[in-house]
Short mmCIF file of C-alpha atoms in Angstrom, two decimals:
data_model
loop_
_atom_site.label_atom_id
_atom_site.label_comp_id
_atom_site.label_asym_id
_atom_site.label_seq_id
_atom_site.Cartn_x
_atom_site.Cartn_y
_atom_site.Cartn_z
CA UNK D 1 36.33 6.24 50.25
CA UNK D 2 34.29 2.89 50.30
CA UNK D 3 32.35 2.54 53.24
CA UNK D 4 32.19 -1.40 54.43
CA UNK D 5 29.44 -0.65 57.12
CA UNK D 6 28.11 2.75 57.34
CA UNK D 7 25.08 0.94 58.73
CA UNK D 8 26.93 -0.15 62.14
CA UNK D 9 25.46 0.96 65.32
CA UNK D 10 27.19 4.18 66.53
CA UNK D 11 29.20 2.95 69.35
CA UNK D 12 29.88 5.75 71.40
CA UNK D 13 32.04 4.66 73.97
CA UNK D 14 34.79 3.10 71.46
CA UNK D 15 35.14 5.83 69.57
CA UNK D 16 35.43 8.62 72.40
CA UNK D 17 38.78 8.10 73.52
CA UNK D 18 39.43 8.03 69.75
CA UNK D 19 37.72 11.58 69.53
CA UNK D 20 39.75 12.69 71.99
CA UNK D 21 42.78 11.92 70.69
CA UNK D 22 42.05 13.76 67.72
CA UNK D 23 41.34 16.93 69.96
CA UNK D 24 44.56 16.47 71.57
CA UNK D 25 46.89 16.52 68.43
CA UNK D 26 44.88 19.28 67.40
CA UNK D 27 46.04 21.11 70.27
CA UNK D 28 49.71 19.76 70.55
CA UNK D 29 50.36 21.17 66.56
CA UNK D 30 49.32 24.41 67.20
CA UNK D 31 51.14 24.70 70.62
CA UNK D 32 53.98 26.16 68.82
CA UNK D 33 51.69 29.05 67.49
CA UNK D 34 50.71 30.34 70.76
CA UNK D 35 51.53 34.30 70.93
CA UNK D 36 53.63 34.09 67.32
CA UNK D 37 50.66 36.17 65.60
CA UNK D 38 50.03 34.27 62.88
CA UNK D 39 46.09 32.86 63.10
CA UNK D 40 46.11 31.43 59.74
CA UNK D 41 49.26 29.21 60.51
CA UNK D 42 47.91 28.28 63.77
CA UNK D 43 44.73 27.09 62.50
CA UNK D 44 46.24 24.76 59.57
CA UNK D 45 48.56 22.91 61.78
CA UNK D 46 45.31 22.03 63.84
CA UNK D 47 43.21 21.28 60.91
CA UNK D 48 46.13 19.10 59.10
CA UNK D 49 46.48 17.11 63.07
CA UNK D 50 43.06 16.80 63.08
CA UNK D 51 42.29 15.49 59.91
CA UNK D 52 45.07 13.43 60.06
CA UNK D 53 43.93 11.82 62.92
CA UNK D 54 40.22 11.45 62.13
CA UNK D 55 41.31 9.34 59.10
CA UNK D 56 42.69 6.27 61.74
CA UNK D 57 39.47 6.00 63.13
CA UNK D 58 37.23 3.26 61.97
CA UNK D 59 34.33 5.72 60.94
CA UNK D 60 32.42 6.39 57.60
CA UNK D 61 32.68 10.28 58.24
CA UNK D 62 31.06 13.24 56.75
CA UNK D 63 31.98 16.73 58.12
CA UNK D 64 28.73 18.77 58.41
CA UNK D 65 30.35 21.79 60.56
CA UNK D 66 33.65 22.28 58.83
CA UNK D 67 36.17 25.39 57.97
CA UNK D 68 33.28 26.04 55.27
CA UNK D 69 32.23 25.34 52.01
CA UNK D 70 34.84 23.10 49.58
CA UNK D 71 35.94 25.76 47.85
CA UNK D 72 37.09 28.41 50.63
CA UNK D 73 39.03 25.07 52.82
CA UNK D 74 41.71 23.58 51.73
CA UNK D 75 41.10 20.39 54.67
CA UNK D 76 37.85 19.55 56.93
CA UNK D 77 35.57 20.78 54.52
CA UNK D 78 31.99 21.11 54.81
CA UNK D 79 30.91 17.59 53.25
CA UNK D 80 34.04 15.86 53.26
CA UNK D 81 34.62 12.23 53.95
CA UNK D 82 36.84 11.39 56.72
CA UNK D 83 38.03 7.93 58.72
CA UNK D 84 39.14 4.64 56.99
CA UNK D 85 35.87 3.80 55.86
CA UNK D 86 35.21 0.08 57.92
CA UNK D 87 32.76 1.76 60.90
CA UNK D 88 29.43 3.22 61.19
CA UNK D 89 27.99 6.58 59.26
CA UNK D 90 28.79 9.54 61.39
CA UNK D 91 28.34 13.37 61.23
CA UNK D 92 31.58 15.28 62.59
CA UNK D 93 31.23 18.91 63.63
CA UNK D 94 34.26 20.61 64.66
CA UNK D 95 36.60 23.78 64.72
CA UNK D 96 40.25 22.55 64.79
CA UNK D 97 41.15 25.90 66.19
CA UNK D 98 38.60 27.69 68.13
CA UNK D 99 39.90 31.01 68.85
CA UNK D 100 42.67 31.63 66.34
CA UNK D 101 43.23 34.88 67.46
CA UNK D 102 43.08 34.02 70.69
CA UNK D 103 46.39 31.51 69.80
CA UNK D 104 48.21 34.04 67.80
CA UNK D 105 47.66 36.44 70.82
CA UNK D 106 47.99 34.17 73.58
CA UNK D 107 44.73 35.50 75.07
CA UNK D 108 42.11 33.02 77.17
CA UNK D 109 40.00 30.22 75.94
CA UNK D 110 41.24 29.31 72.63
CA UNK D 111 39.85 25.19 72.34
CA UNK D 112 40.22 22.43 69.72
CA UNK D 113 36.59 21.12 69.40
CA UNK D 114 35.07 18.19 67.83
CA UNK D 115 31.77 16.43 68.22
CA UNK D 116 30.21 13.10 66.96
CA UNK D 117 26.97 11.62 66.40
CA UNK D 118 25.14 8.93 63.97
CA UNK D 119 24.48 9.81 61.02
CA UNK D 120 21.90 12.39 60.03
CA UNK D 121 22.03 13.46 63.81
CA UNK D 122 23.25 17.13 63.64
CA UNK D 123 21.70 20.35 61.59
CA UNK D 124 23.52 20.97 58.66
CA UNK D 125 23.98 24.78 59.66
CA UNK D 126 25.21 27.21 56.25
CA UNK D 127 27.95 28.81 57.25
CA UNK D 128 26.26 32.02 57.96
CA UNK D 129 25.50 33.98 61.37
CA UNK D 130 23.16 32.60 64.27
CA UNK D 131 21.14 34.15 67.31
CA UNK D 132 22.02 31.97 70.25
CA UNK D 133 20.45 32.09 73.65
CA UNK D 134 21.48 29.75 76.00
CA UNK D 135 21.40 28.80 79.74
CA UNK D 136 22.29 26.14 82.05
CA UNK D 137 20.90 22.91 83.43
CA UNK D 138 18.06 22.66 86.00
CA UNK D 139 15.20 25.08 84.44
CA UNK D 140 12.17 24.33 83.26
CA UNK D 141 11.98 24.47 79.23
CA UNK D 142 11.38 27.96 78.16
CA UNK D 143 12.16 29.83 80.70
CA UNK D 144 14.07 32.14 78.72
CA UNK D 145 13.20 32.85 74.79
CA UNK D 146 14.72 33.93 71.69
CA UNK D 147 11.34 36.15 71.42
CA UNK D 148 11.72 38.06 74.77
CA UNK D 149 13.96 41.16 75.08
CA UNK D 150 17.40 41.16 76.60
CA UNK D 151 15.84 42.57 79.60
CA UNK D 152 13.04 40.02 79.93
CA UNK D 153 15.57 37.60 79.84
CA UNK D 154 17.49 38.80 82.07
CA UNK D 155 14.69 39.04 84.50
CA UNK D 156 12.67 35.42 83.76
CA UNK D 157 16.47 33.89 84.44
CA UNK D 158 16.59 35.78 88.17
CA UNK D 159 12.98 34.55 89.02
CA UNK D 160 13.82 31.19 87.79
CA UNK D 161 16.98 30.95 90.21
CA UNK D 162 15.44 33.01 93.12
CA UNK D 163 17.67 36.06 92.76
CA UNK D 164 18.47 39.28 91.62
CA UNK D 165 18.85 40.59 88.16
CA UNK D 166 22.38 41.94 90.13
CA UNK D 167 23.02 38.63 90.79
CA UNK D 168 22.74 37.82 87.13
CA UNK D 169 25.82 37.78 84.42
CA UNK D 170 25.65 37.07 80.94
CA UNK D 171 28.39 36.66 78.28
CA UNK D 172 28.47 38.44 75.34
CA UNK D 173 30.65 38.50 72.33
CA UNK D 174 32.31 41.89 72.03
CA UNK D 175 31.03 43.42 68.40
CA UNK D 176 29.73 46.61 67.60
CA UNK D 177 26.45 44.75 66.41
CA UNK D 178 25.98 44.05 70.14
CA UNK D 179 26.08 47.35 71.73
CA UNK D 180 22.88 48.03 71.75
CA UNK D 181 22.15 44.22 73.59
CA UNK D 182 25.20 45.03 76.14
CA UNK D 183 23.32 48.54 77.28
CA UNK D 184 19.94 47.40 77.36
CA UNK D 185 21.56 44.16 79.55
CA UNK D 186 23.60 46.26 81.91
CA UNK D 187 20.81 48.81 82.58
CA UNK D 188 19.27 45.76 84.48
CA UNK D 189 21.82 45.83 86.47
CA UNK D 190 23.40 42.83 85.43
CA UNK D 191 27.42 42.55 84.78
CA UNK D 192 28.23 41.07 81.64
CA UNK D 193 31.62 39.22 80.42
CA UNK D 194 32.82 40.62 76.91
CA UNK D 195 34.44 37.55 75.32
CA UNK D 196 36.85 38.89 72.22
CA UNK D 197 36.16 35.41 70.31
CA UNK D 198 35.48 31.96 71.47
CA UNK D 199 31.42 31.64 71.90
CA UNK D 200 31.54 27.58 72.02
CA UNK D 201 33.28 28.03 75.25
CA UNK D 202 31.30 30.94 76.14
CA UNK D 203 28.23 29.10 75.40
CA UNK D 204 29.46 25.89 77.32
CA UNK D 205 30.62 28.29 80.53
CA UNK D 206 26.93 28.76 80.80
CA UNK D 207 26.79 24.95 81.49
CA UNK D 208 29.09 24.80 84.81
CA UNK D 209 28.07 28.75 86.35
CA UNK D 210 29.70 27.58 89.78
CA UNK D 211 32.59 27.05 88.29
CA UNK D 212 32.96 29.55 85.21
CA UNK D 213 30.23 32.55 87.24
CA UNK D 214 28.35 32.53 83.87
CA UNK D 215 24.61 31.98 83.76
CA UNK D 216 23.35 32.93 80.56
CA UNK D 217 24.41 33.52 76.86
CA UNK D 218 23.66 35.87 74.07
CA UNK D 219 24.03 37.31 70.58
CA UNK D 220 24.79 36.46 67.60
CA UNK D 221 27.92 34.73 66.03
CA UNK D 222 28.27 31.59 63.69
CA UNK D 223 26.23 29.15 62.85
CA UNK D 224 28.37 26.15 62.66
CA UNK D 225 29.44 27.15 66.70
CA UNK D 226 25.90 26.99 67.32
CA UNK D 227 25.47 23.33 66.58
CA UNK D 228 28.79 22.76 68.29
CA UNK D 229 27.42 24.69 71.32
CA UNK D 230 24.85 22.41 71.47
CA UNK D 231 26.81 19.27 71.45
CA UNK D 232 28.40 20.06 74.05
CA UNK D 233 25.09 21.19 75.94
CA UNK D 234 23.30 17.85 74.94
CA UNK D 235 26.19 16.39 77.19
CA UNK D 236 26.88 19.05 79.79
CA UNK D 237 22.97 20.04 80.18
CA UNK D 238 21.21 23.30 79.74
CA UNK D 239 19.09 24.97 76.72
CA UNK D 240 20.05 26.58 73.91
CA UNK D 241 17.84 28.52 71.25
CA UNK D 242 19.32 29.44 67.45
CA UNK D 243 18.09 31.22 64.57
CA UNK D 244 19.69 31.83 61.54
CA UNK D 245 20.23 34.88 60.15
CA UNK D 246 20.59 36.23 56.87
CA UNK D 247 22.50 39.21 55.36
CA UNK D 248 22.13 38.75 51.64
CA UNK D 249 20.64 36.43 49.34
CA UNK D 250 23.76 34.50 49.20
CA UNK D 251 23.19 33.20 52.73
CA UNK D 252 19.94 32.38 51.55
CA UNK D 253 21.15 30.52 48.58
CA UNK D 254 23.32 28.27 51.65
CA UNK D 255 20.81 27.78 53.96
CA UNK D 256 18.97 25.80 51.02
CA UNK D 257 21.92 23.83 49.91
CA UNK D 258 22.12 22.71 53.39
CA UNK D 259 17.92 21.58 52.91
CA UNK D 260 16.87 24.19 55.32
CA UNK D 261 13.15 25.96 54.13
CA UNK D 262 11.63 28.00 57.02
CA UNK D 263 14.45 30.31 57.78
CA UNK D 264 12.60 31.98 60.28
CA UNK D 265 12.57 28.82 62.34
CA UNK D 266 13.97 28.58 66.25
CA UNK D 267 16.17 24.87 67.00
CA UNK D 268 16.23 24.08 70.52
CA UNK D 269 19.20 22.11 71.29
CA UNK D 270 17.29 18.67 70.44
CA UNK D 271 16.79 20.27 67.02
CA UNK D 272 20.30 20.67 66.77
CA UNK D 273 21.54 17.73 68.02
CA UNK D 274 18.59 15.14 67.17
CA UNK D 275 20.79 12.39 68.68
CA UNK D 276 23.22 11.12 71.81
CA UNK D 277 26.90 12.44 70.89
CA UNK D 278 30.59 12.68 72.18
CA UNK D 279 32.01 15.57 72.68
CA UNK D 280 36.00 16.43 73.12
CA UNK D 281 37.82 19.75 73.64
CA UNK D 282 41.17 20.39 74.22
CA UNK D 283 42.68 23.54 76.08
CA UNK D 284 45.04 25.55 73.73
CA UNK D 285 45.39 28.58 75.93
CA UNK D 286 44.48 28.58 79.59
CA UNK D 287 40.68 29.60 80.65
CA UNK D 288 37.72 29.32 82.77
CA UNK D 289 37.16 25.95 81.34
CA UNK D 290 40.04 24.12 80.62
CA UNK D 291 43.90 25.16 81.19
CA UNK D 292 46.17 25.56 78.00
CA UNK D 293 48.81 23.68 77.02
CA UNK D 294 51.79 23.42 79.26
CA UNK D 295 55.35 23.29 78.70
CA UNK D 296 57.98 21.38 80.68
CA UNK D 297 61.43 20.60 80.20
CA UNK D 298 61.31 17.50 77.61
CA UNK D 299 57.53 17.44 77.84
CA UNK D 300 54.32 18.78 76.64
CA UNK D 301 50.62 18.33 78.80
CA UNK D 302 47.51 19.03 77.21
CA UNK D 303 43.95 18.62 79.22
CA UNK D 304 40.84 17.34 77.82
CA UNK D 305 37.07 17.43 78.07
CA UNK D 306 35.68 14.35 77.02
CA UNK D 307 31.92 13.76 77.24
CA UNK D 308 28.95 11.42 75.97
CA UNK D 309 25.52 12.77 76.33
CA UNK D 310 23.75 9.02 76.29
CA UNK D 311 25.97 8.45 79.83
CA UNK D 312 26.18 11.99 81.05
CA UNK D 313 29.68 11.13 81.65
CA UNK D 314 32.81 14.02 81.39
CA UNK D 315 36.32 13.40 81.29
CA UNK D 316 39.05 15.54 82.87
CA UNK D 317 42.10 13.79 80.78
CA UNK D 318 45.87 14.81 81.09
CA UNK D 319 48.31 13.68 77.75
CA UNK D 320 52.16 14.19 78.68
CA UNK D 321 53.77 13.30 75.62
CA UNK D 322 58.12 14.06 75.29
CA UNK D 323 59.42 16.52 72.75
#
């Protein structure tokens, strides 16, 4: 590819009903997946829609959250060049198919996601395991910590709202490496919502508690989610903390491909995501968030979140497209 203007402001507005389009297709080529049990099938008719579509927009595109490193992904590859080439530089993070079991099971919350931003904007994350912490809008900076216990959070997020730690609930990936989190969290008193996969969207329900009853965020899970997380956060609002974590030298060897020294370090969401971006996800299956993909005679409806951080603005948009 032979970028004309890689230099060209980032025009954020243009290109967002372009994004969303490629979060819709996503979505529509996987709809025929939903509850057949095959994740892997699932997840490479989204990444071929979604790649497919990303190369029509006028972008000089470099995936830097991908399905991994070049050699494990056949498509959407960490570092690979996407759009037609004539537009400005942009980094693309995205999961064509978040919740691929959740598709092949026809279980809650399964999203096509996809953010944008200029160039150099978002962290290169490895492709390697995260602590996240996150919260919603409207609290002071800090309020909660990576460095405090599950319980301190816990309480520090009740002062901060004027409640209850009973009041409080927190969503948690469900993994045997959490146990320990999930029984030092309920003996606050707390309730807690066990999410099987998913934790972009459970990390973004943390961003609209009226709605979704969430109010905070925890654990570990991937990396590359993280900085997605916090796209969507840098539009939606709310704080979220990451650090990487390593479980072999391997991981190691990653984080410094992707430049990254202190590997001790904590990102706040501004670390993240340095710069304004859009954001677009798709319902696949119905949840909290978004409903799934619906079927009508002739007809297929998908519903979007579409949102640009430098406006504040989100989208609600309905596609009906014939079949």
């Amino acid at each position: 590819m032979t970028a004309k203007d890689t230099n060209a402001a980032f025009q954020d507005r243009m290109l967002s009903l372009g994004l969303a389009r490629v979060a819709e297709q996503a979505a529509l080529a996987s709809a025929p997946l939903i509850g057949r049990g095959d994740e892997k099938a699932a997840d490479q008719a989204a990444v071929n829609a979604m790649r497919e579509q990303l190369n029509k927009l006028d972008i000089a595109g470099v995936v830097v959250i991908g399905e991994g490193e070049r050699d494990e992904a056949p498509m959407l590859f960490i570092g690979e060049e996407v759009g037609t080439g004539n537009g400005p530089g942009v980094d693309i993070a995205l999961d064509p198919l978040e919740g691929t079991t959740l598709t092949a099971k026809d279980m809650p919350n399964a999203l096509t996601v996809i953010a944008m931003g200029p160039r150099g904007s978002m962290l290169h994350a490895p492709d390697t395991y995260m602590d996240k912490l996150a919260i919603g809008p409207g609290f002071d900076e800090g309020v909660v910590t990576l460095d405090m216990t599950p319980t301190q959070r816990v309480e520090a997020l009740a002062a901060a709202k004027g409640c209850k730690p009973t009041d409080i609930t927190v969503c948690i990936l469900e993994r045997p490496r959490h146990e320990a989190m999930i029984a030092e969290v309920r003996g606050t008193g707390a309730s807690i919502r066990l999410i099987t996969d998913g934790d972009v969207a459970g990390v973004m329900h943390c961003a609209e508690s009226e709605l979704t009853g969430i109010d905070m965020y925890m654990g570990s899970g991937g990396a590359p989610e993280g900085v997605l997380a916090a796209s969507a956060l840098k539009c939606m609002g709310g704080q979220i903390y990451g650090r990487l974590l390593f479980r072999n030298d391997d991981e190691k060897a990653r984080a410094a491909k992707a430049g990254i020294t202190d590997l001790d370090r904590i990102y706040t969401r501004d670390e993240m995501v340095t710069q304004d971006v859009i954001f677009a996800a798709t319902g696949v299956t119905s949840g909290t968030l978004l409903p799934g993909i619906k079927r009508m005679p002739g007809w297929l409806e998908t519903t979007t979140l579409l949102m640009r951080s430098k406006t504040g603005s989100v989208r609600r948009m309905q596609y009906r497209t014939p079949v």
